Every structure is written in C-alpha cells, then in structure tokens.
CSV table of N, CA and C in Angstrom, one decimal:
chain,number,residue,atom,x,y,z
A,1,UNK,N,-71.5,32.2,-95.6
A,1,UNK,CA,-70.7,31.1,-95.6
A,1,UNK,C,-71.0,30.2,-96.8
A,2,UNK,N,-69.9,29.8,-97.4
A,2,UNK,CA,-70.4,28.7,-98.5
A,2,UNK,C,-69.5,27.3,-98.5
A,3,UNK,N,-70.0,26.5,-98.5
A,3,UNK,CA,-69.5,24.8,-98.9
A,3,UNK,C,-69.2,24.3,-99.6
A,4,UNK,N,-68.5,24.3,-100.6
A,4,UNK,CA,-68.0,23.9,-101.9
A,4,UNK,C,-67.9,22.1,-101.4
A,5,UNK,N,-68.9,21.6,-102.3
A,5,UNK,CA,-69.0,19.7,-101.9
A,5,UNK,C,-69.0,19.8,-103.7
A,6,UNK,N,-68.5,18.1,-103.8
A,6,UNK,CA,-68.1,17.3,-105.3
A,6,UNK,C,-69.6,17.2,-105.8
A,7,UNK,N,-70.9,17.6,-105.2
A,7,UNK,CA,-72.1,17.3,-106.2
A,7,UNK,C,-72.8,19.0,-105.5
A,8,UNK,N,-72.4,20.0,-105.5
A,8,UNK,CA,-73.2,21.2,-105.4
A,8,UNK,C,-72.4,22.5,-104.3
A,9,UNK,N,-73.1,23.2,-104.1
A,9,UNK,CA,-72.5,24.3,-103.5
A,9,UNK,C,-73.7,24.8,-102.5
A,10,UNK,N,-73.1,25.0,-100.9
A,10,UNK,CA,-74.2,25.4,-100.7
A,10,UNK,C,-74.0,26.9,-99.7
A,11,UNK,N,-74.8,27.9,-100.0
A,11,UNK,CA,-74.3,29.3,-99.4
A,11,UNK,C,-75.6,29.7,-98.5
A,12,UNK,N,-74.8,29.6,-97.5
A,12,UNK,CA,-75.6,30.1,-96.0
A,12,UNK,C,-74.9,31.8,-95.7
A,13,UNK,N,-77.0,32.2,-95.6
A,13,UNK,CA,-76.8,33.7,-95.1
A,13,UNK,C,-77.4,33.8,-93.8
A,14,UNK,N,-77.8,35.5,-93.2
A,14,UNK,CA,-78.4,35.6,-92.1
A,14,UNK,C,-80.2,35.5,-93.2
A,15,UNK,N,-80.0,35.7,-93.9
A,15,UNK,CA,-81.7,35.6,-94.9
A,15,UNK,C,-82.1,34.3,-95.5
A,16,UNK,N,-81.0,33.3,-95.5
A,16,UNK,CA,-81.7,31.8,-95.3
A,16,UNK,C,-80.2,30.9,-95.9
A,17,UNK,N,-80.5,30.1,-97.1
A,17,UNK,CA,-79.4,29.4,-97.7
A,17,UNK,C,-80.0,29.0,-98.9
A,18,UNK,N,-79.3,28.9,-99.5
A,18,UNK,CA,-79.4,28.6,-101.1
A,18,UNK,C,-78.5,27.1,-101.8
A,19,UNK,N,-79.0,25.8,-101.8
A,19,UNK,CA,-78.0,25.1,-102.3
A,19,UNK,C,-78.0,24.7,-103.8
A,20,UNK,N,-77.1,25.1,-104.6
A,20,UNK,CA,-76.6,24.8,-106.0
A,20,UNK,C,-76.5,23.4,-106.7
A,21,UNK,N,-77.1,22.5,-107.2
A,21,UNK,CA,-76.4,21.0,-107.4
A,21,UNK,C,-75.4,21.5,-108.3
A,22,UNK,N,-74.7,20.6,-108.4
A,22,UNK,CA,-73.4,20.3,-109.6
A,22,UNK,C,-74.1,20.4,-111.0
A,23,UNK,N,-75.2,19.3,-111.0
A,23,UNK,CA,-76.5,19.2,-112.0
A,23,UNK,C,-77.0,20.3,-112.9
A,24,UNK,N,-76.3,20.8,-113.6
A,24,UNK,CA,-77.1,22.1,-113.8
A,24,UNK,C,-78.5,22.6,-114.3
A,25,UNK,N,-78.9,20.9,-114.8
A,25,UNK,CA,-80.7,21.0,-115.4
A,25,UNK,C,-81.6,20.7,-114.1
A,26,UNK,N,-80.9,20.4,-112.7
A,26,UNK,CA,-81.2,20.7,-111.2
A,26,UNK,C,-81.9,22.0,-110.6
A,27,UNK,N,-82.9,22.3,-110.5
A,27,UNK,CA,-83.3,23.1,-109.7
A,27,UNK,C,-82.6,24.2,-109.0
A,28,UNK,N,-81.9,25.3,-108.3
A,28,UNK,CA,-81.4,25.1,-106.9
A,28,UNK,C,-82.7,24.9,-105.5
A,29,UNK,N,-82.3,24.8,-104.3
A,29,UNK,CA,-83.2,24.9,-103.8
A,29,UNK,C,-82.7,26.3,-102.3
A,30,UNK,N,-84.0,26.4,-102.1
A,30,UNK,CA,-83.7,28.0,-101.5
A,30,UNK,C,-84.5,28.0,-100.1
A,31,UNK,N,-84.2,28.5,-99.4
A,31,UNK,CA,-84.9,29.1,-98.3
A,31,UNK,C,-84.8,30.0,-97.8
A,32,UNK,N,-85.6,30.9,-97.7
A,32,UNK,CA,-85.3,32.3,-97.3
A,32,UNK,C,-85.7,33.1,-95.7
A,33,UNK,N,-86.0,31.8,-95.0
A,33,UNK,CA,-86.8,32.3,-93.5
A,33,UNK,C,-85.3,31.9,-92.8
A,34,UNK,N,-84.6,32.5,-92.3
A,34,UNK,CA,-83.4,32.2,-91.2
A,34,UNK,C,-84.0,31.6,-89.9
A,35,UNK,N,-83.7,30.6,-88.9
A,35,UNK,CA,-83.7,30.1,-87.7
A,35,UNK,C,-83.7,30.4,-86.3
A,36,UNK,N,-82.5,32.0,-86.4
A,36,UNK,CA,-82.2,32.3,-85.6
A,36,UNK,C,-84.0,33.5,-85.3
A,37,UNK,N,-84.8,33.6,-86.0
A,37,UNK,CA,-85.8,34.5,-86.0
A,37,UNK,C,-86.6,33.9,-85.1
A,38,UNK,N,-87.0,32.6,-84.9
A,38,UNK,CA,-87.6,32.0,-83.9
A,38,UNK,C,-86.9,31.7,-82.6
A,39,UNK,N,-85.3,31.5,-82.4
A,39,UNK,CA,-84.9,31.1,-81.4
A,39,UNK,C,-84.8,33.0,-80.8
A,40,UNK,N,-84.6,33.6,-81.4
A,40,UNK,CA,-84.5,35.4,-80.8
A,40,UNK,C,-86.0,35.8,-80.2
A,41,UNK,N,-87.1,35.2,-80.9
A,41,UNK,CA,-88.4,35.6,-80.3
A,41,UNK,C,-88.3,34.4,-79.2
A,42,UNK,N,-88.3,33.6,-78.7
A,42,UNK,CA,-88.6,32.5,-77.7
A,42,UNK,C,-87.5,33.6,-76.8
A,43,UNK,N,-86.6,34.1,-77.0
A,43,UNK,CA,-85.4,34.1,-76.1
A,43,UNK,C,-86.1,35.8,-75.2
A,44,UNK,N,-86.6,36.6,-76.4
A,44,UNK,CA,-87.2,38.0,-75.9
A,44,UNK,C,-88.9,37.9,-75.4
A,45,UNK,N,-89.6,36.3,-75.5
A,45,UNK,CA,-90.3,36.1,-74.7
A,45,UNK,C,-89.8,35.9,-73.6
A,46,UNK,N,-88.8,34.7,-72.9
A,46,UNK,CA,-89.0,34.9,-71.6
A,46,UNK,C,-88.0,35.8,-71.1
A,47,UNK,N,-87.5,36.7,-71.9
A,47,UNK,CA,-87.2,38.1,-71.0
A,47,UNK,C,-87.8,38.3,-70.4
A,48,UNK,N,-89.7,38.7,-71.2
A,48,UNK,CA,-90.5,38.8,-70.9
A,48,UNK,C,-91.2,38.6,-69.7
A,49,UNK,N,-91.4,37.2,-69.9
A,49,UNK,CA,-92.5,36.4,-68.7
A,49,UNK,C,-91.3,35.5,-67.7
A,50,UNK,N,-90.0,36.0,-68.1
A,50,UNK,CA,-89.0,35.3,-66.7
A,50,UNK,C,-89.3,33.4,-66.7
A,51,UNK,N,-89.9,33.0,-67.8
A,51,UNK,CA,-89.3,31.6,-68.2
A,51,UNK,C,-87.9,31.1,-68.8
A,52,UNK,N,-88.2,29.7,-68.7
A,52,UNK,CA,-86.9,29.3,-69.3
A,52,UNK,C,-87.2,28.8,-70.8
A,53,UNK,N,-85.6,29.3,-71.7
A,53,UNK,CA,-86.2,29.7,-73.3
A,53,UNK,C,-85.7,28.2,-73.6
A,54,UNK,N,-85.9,28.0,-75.3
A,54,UNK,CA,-85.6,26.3,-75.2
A,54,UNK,C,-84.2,25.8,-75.2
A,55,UNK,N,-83.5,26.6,-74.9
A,55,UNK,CA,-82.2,26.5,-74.9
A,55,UNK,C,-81.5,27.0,-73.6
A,56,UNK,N,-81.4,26.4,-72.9
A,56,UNK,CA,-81.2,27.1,-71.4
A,56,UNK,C,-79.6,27.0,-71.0
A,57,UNK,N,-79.3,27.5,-70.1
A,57,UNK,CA,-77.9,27.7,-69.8
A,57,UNK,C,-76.6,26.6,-70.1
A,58,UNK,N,-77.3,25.7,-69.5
A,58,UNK,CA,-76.5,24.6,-69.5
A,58,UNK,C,-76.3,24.1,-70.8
A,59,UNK,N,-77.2,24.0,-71.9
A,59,UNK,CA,-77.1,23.5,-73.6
A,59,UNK,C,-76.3,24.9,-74.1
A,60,UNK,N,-76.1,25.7,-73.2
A,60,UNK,CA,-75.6,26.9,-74.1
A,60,UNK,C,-74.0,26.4,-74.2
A,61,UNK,N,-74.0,26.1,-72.6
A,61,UNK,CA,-72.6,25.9,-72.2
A,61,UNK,C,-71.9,24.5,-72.5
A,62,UNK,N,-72.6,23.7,-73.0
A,62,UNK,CA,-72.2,22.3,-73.9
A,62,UNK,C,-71.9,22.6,-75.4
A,63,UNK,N,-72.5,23.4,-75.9
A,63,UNK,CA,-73.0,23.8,-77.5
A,63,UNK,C,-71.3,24.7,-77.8
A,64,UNK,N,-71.0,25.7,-76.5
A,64,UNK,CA,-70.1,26.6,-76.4
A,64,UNK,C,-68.7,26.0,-76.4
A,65,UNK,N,-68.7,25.0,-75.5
A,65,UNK,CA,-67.8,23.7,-75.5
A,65,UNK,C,-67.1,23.2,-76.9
A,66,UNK,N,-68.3,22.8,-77.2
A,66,UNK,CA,-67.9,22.1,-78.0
A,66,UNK,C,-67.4,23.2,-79.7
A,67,UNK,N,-67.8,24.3,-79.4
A,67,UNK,CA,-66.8,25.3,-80.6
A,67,UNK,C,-65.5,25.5,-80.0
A,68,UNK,N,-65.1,25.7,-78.9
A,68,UNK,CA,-64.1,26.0,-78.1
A,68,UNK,C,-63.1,25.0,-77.8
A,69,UNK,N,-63.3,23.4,-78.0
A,69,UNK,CA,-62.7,22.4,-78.3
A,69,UNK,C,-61.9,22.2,-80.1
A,70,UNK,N,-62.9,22.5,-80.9
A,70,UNK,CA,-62.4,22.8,-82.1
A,70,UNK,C,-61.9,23.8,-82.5
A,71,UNK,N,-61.9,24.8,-81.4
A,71,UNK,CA,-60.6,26.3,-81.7
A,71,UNK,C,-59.4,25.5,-80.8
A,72,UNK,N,-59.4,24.7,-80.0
A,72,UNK,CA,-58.5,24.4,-79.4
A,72,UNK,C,-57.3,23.4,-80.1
A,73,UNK,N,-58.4,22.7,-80.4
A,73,UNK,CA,-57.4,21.7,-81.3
A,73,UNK,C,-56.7,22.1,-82.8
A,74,UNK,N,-57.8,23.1,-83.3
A,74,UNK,CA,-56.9,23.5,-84.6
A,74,UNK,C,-55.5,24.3,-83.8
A,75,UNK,N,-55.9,24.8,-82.6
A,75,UNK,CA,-54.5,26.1,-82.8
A,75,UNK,C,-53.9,24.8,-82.2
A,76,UNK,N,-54.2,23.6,-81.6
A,76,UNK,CA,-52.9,22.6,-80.8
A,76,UNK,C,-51.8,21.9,-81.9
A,77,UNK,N,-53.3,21.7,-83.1
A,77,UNK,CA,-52.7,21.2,-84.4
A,77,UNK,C,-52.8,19.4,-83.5
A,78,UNK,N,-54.2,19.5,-83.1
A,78,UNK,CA,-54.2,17.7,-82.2
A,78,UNK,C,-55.5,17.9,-81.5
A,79,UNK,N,-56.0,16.5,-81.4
A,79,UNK,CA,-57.6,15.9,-80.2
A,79,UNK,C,-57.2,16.3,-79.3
A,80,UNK,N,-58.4,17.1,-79.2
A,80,UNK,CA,-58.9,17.4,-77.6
A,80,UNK,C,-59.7,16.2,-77.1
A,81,UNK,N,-59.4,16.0,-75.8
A,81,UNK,CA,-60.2,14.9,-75.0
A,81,UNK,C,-60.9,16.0,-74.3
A,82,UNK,N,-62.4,15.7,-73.8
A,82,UNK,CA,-63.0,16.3,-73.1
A,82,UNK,C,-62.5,16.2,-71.7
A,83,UNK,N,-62.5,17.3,-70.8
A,83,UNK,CA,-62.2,17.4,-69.5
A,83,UNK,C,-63.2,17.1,-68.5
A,84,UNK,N,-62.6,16.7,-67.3
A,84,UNK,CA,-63.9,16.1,-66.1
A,84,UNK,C,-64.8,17.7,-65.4
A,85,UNK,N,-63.3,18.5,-65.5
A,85,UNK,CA,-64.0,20.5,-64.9
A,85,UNK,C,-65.0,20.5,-66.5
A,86,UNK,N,-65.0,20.5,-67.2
A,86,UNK,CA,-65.7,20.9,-68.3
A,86,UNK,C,-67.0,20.4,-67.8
A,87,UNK,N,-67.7,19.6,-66.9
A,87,UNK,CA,-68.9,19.2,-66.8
A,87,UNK,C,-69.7,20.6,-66.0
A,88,UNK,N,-70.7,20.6,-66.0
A,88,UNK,CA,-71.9,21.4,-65.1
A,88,UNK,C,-72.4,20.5,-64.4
C-alpha cells in the first residue's frame, strides 16, 4: 500500500514500511519488523494454553464494524449512522 501526502510518500508492506519525505536531503525512515508478527504469536499462544489473546471477540467485532461501515457508505455513496443491532 502506498500514501502519496504533499510532504512525502509513505509505502506499507507485510516486511514493514518505508516513509519517503518530499525533502530529498531527508533521510527516509524504515522499519522492517511488521506488527502483525506479535499479534499472530499472542493469538497461536492461546490456541495453545486456551486464554484470551489481546484482542478478543468483541474488539474484533467493533474493529470489523467499523471497515464494513466504510464499505457501506462508499457503495451508498452517503453516512452511515451506527445501528442499535450493531451492539454486542
């Protein structure tokens, strides 16, 4: 994925992100450890030991929400209001 902004560019992988300034006697700045590496080990621990991971059902299903509101309204072409069934 990449972000073209008026002061830099910034390109997100599964191997980290890289952001570009506009500046070009600017540095870029890099990181190469991705996020999802720690939330996949927390998640195949409590497969493991049958805990709860730090992200539990319910933040899944708010998190999930709220992409599925922004698919909704681009295809409505309009705001979504949140719904009262939409709660847990």
């Amino acid at each position: 994925v990449a972000f073209m902004g008026s002061e830099g560019r910034l390109n997100i992988t599964r191997a980290g992100y890289e952001y570009i300034p506009k500046d070009r006697t600017a540095e870029p700045i890099r990181a190469s450890r991705s996020p999802e590496e720690g939330h996949m080990a927390n998640w195949l621990a409590c497969v493991r030991s049958r805990k709860e991971p730090n992200a539990n059902v319910v933040d899944g299903h708010y998190g999930a929400m709220a992409c599925h509101m922004g698919n909704m309204a681009d295809r409505q072409k309009t705001r979504i209001a949140w719904k009262k069934e939409w709660d847990v």
